[in-house]
Coordinates of C-alpha atoms in Angstrom, one line a residue:
X1 CA -12.8 43.5 69.6
X2 CA -13.5 40.1 68.2
X3 CA -11.6 36.8 67.8
X4 CA -10.7 35.2 64.5
X5 CA -13.2 33.1 62.6
X6 CA -12.8 31.4 59.2
X7 CA -15.4 33.6 57.5
X8 CA -13.2 36.6 58.2
X9 CA -10.3 35.2 56.2
X10 CA -11.0 36.9 52.9
X11 CA -12.0 40.3 54.4
X12 CA -8.8 40.2 56.5
X13 CA -6.6 39.4 53.5
X14 CA -8.2 42.4 51.7
X15 CA -7.6 44.6 54.8
X16 CA -3.9 43.6 54.8
X17 CA -3.6 44.2 51.1
X18 CA -4.6 47.8 51.7
X19 CA -1.9 48.3 54.4
X20 CA 1.2 49.5 52.7
X21 CA 4.5 49.3 54.5
X22 CA 7.7 51.3 53.9
X23 CA 8.6 54.7 52.7
X24 CA 10.8 55.0 49.6
X25 CA 10.0 51.4 48.7
X26 CA 6.3 50.5 49.5
X27 CA 5.6 46.9 50.3
X28 CA 2.4 44.8 50.2
X29 CA 2.2 41.6 52.2
X30 CA 0.8 38.6 50.2
X31 CA -0.6 35.6 52.1
X32 CA -2.7 32.6 51.1
X33 CA -4.4 32.7 54.5
X34 CA -4.6 35.3 57.2
X35 CA -3.1 32.9 59.8
X36 CA -0.2 31.7 57.7
X37 CA 2.4 33.6 59.8
X38 CA 0.7 32.6 63.1
X39 CA 0.1 28.9 62.3
X40 CA 3.9 28.1 62.5
X41 CA 3.6 28.7 66.3
X42 CA 2.1 26.0 68.5
X43 CA 0.2 28.5 70.7
X44 CA -1.2 31.8 69.4
X45 CA -4.3 34.0 69.4
X46 CA -5.5 36.6 66.9
X47 CA -7.4 39.8 67.7
X48 CA -9.6 41.7 65.3
X49 CA -10.9 45.3 65.8
X50 CA -14.1 46.2 64.0
X51 CA -16.1 49.4 63.8
X52 CA -19.9 49.8 64.4
X53 CA -20.6 48.6 60.9
X54 CA -18.5 45.4 61.5
X55 CA -15.8 46.6 59.1
X56 CA -12.3 45.5 60.0
X57 CA -10.1 48.4 61.2
X58 CA -7.3 46.7 63.0
X59 CA -5.5 43.4 63.7
X60 CA -2.9 42.0 66.2
X61 CA -1.6 38.5 67.0
X62 CA 0.1 37.2 70.1
X63 CA 2.1 33.9 70.1
X64 CA 4.2 32.0 72.6
X65 CA 7.9 31.7 71.7
X66 CA 11.3 31.0 73.1
X67 CA 14.0 33.7 73.5
X68 CA 17.5 33.0 74.8
X69 CA 19.2 35.7 76.8
X70 CA 22.8 35.2 78.0
X71 CA 22.4 31.4 77.7
X72 CA 19.1 31.2 79.5
X73 CA 16.0 30.1 77.5
X74 CA 12.9 31.9 78.4
X75 CA 9.3 31.4 77.4
X76 CA 8.0 34.8 76.2
X77 CA 5.1 36.4 74.3
X78 CA 5.7 37.7 70.8
X79 CA 3.3 40.3 69.3
X80 CA 3.1 40.7 65.5
X81 CA 0.9 41.7 62.6
X82 CA -0.2 44.8 64.4
X83 CA -2.0 46.8 61.7
X84 CA -4.4 49.7 61.9
X85 CA -6.5 51.1 59.0
X86 CA -5.1 54.4 57.7
X87 CA -8.4 56.1 58.5
X88 CA -8.3 55.0 62.1
X89 CA -4.8 56.0 63.1
X90 CA -3.9 58.4 65.9
X91 CA -7.1 57.4 67.7
X92 CA -5.6 55.0 70.2
X93 CA -6.7 51.9 68.4
X94 CA -3.2 50.4 68.2
X95 CA -2.7 50.8 71.9
X96 CA -6.1 49.3 72.5
X97 CA -5.1 46.2 70.4
X98 CA -1.9 45.8 72.4
X99 CA -3.7 46.0 75.7
X100 CA -6.1 43.3 74.6
X101 CA -3.2 41.0 73.6
X102 CA -1.8 41.5 77.1
X103 CA -5.1 41.1 78.9
X104 CA -6.5 38.2 77.0
X105 CA -3.4 36.3 75.9
X106 CA 0.0 37.2 77.5
X107 CA -1.2 37.4 81.1
X108 CA -3.5 34.4 81.1
X109 CA -0.8 32.3 79.6
X110 CA 1.7 33.4 82.3
X111 CA 4.0 35.3 79.9
X112 CA 5.6 38.0 82.0
X113 CA 8.3 38.9 79.4
X114 CA 7.1 39.9 76.0
X115 CA 8.4 41.6 72.9
X116 CA 7.8 42.5 69.3
X117 CA 10.1 43.6 66.4
X118 CA 9.8 47.0 64.7
X119 CA 11.8 49.0 62.1
X120 CA 14.0 51.6 63.6
X121 CA 12.0 54.2 61.6
X122 CA 8.6 52.9 62.9
X123 CA 8.0 55.6 65.6
X124 CA 4.3 54.7 65.7
X125 CA 5.0 51.3 67.3
X126 CA 7.4 52.7 69.9
X127 CA 4.9 55.4 70.7
X128 CA 2.1 52.8 71.1
X129 CA 4.1 50.5 73.3
X130 CA 5.7 53.3 75.4
X131 CA 2.3 54.8 76.0
X132 CA 0.9 51.5 77.3
X133 CA 3.8 50.3 79.5
X134 CA 5.7 52.1 82.2
X135 CA 9.1 50.9 80.8
X136 CA 10.2 49.8 77.4
X137 CA 13.6 48.6 76.2
X138 CA 15.0 48.4 72.6
X139 CA 17.7 46.1 71.3
X140 CA 19.0 46.9 67.8
X141 CA 19.8 44.5 65.0
X142 CA 19.9 44.6 61.2
X143 CA 18.3 42.7 58.2
X144 CA 20.6 42.1 55.2
X145 CA 18.9 41.3 51.9
X146 CA 21.1 39.0 49.8
X147 CA 20.2 37.8 46.3
X148 CA 20.5 34.0 46.1
X149 CA 22.5 34.6 42.9
X150 CA 25.3 36.2 45.0
X151 CA 28.3 34.3 46.4
X152 CA 30.5 35.2 49.3
X153 CA 34.2 35.3 48.7
X154 CA 36.4 33.9 51.5
X155 CA 38.1 36.8 53.3
X156 CA 39.7 37.4 56.7
X157 CA 37.8 39.7 59.0
X158 CA 40.1 41.1 61.7
X159 CA 38.7 40.5 65.2
X160 CA 35.8 38.5 63.8
X161 CA 34.7 36.6 67.0
X162 CA 31.1 35.7 67.8
X163 CA 28.3 38.3 67.6
X164 CA 26.1 38.7 70.6
X165 CA 22.9 38.3 68.4
X166 CA 21.8 35.1 66.8
X167 CA 18.8 33.4 65.2
X168 CA 17.7 29.8 66.0
X169 CA 14.7 27.6 65.4
X170 CA 13.5 26.7 68.9
X171 CA 11.1 23.8 69.5
X172 CA 11.9 22.4 66.1
X173 CA 9.9 19.3 66.8
X174 CA 6.7 21.3 66.6
X175 CA 7.5 22.8 63.2
X176 CA 6.5 21.2 59.9
X177 CA 9.8 20.1 58.2
X178 CA 8.6 21.7 54.9
X179 CA 9.3 25.1 56.5
X180 CA 13.0 24.6 57.0
X181 CA 16.2 23.1 55.5
X182 CA 19.2 22.1 57.6
X183 CA 22.6 22.0 55.9
X184 CA 25.5 19.8 56.8
X185 CA 27.5 22.8 57.9
X186 CA 24.9 23.6 60.6
X187 CA 23.3 26.5 58.8
X188 CA 19.6 26.5 58.4
X189 CA 17.2 28.2 56.0
X190 CA 13.7 28.9 57.2
X191 CA 11.3 29.3 54.3
X192 CA 9.6 32.5 55.3
X193 CA 8.0 32.7 51.8
X194 CA 5.6 29.9 52.9
X195 CA 4.2 32.3 55.5
X196 CA 4.2 35.4 53.4
X197 CA 5.7 37.1 50.4
X198 CA 6.4 40.8 49.7
X199 CA 5.2 42.7 46.6
X200 CA 7.1 45.9 45.6
X201 CA 3.9 48.0 45.3
X202 CA 5.6 51.3 44.6
X203 CA 9.1 52.8 44.4
X204 CA 9.4 56.5 44.9
X205 CA 10.9 58.3 41.9
X206 CA 14.2 59.5 43.5
X207 CA 14.8 56.0 44.9
X208 CA 13.9 54.4 41.5
X209 CA 16.5 56.6 39.8
X210 CA 19.1 55.7 42.4
X211 CA 18.4 51.9 41.9
X212 CA 18.7 52.4 38.2
X213 CA 22.1 54.0 38.6
X214 CA 23.3 51.1 40.8
X215 CA 22.1 48.5 38.3
X216 CA 23.9 50.3 35.5
X217 CA 27.2 50.9 37.1
X218 CA 27.3 48.0 39.7
X219 CA 25.5 45.4 37.8
X220 CA 27.1 42.4 39.4
X221 CA 25.8 43.3 42.8
X222 CA 22.5 45.2 42.1
X223 CA 21.1 43.5 39.0
X224 CA 18.9 41.3 41.2
X225 CA 17.4 44.3 43.0
X226 CA 13.6 43.7 42.8
X227 CA 11.6 46.0 40.5
X228 CA 8.2 47.7 41.0
X229 CA 5.4 45.1 40.8
X230 CA 7.8 42.2 41.5
X231 CA 6.9 39.7 44.2
X232 CA 9.8 38.6 46.5
X233 CA 10.2 35.1 47.7
X234 CA 12.7 34.7 50.5
X235 CA 14.1 32.5 53.1
X236 CA 15.7 33.5 56.4
X237 CA 19.1 32.2 57.6
X238 CA 19.5 30.8 61.1
X239 CA 22.2 29.1 63.2
X240 CA 24.7 31.3 61.5
X241 CA 28.0 32.4 63.2
X242 CA 31.5 33.3 62.0
X243 CA 32.4 29.7 62.5
X244 CA 30.1 28.3 59.8
X245 CA 29.3 31.3 57.6
X246 CA 31.7 30.1 54.9
X247 CA 29.0 27.6 54.1
X248 CA 26.5 30.3 53.1
X249 CA 27.3 29.8 49.4
X250 CA 25.8 26.3 49.5
X251 CA 22.7 27.7 51.1
X252 CA 22.5 30.4 48.4
X253 CA 23.0 27.8 45.6
X254 CA 20.3 25.5 46.8
X255 CA 17.8 28.4 47.3
X256 CA 18.6 29.8 43.8
X257 CA 17.9 26.4 42.3
X258 CA 14.5 26.4 44.1
X259 CA 13.8 29.8 42.6
X260 CA 13.8 31.6 45.9
X261 CA 15.1 35.0 45.1
X262 CA 16.5 36.3 48.4
X263 CA 18.1 35.2 51.6
X264 CA 17.5 37.4 54.7
X265 CA 20.2 37.5 57.3
X266 CA 19.8 39.2 60.7
X267 CA 22.8 40.3 62.6
X268 CA 24.4 43.1 64.6
X269 CA 25.5 46.0 62.5
X270 CA 28.7 46.3 64.6
X271 CA 29.4 42.6 64.3
X272 CA 31.5 40.2 62.3
X273 CA 28.6 38.6 60.4
X274 CA 27.5 42.0 59.1
X275 CA 31.1 42.8 58.0
X276 CA 31.4 39.4 56.2
X277 CA 28.2 39.7 54.3
X278 CA 27.6 43.4 53.6
X279 CA 29.5 43.3 50.3
X280 CA 27.0 40.8 48.8
X281 CA 23.9 42.5 50.3
X282 CA 21.8 44.8 48.2
X283 CA 20.0 46.4 51.2
X284 CA 19.9 46.6 54.9
X285 CA 17.1 47.6 57.3
X286 CA 17.7 48.6 60.9
X287 CA 15.3 46.9 63.3
X288 CA 14.7 46.8 67.1
X289 CA 13.5 44.2 69.5
X290 CA 11.0 46.2 71.6
X291 CA 10.7 44.5 75.0
X292 CA 8.8 45.0 78.3
X293 CA 11.7 43.6 80.2
X294 CA 15.3 44.9 80.7
X295 CA 17.6 44.1 77.8
X296 CA 21.0 45.7 77.2
X297 CA 22.8 46.1 73.9
X298 CA 25.7 44.0 75.4
X299 CA 23.4 41.1 76.2
X300 CA 23.8 37.9 74.1
X301 CA 20.4 37.3 72.5
X302 CA 19.1 34.5 70.3
X303 CA 15.5 34.8 68.9
X304 CA 13.4 32.3 67.0
X305 CA 13.5 32.6 63.2
X306 CA 9.7 32.5 63.1
X307 CA 9.6 35.9 64.8
X308 CA 11.4 37.6 61.9

């Protein structure tokens, strides 16, 4: 296990290029610099695993962040960009990387509560964490993908009330203003595409046929669905609630003029925000917060937009 050094940047970018994410739609992460996602945090540390020939076989990064639970703001550790070479999987390397993040970063920095995010379908992450810790908790939420060409029509949602999951930009004073835009209605757009973009590397045939059907018969909603080989630029919504969500059309309009193709919105699948936006979304991904501290589905949680 070694630390990051600048001469590793190009090999690390090549390593990440070879790690494909997703099943039916396979995604490739595109960055200008390996630390682009980490450098938005004031405090972080990267860990690199190499084999006996000094070839990169795994990565993981830990950062300090703020999470708010039931109104209490807590300093916590956030683990991300955990990647293992396909040839080195099922050998305990991922677990070893997680242990090093704890031993060398979380514990020395006094972070007794830590978490990461993982797709609901990502059993490997849950297996890795549960094999290392005596107790693990999961808290579900959902990503909605909304084309910036879409517009929400005002509509009444019965029992719309506040969701118990939200997204904020904590410690805003430490973040370069180029990374976010605040709108007069209180909504914020964090420009995640400045950290990384996603390339549609491959779409499985059955899924490609299904998308083609949707584009043909539901063109107004699905015409903007990204195609194989396309690179997605996106921003992530924050500060959203049922009280100000009517202002999302202004956010979409501004992003579309800036040629940012998509807006990602995180919310509870059972909540009002999801019900208000699902009709203009072209996709949803179920995710979990995976924590080493007790967290119930009924808890009110706000996480930092940089952790998405």
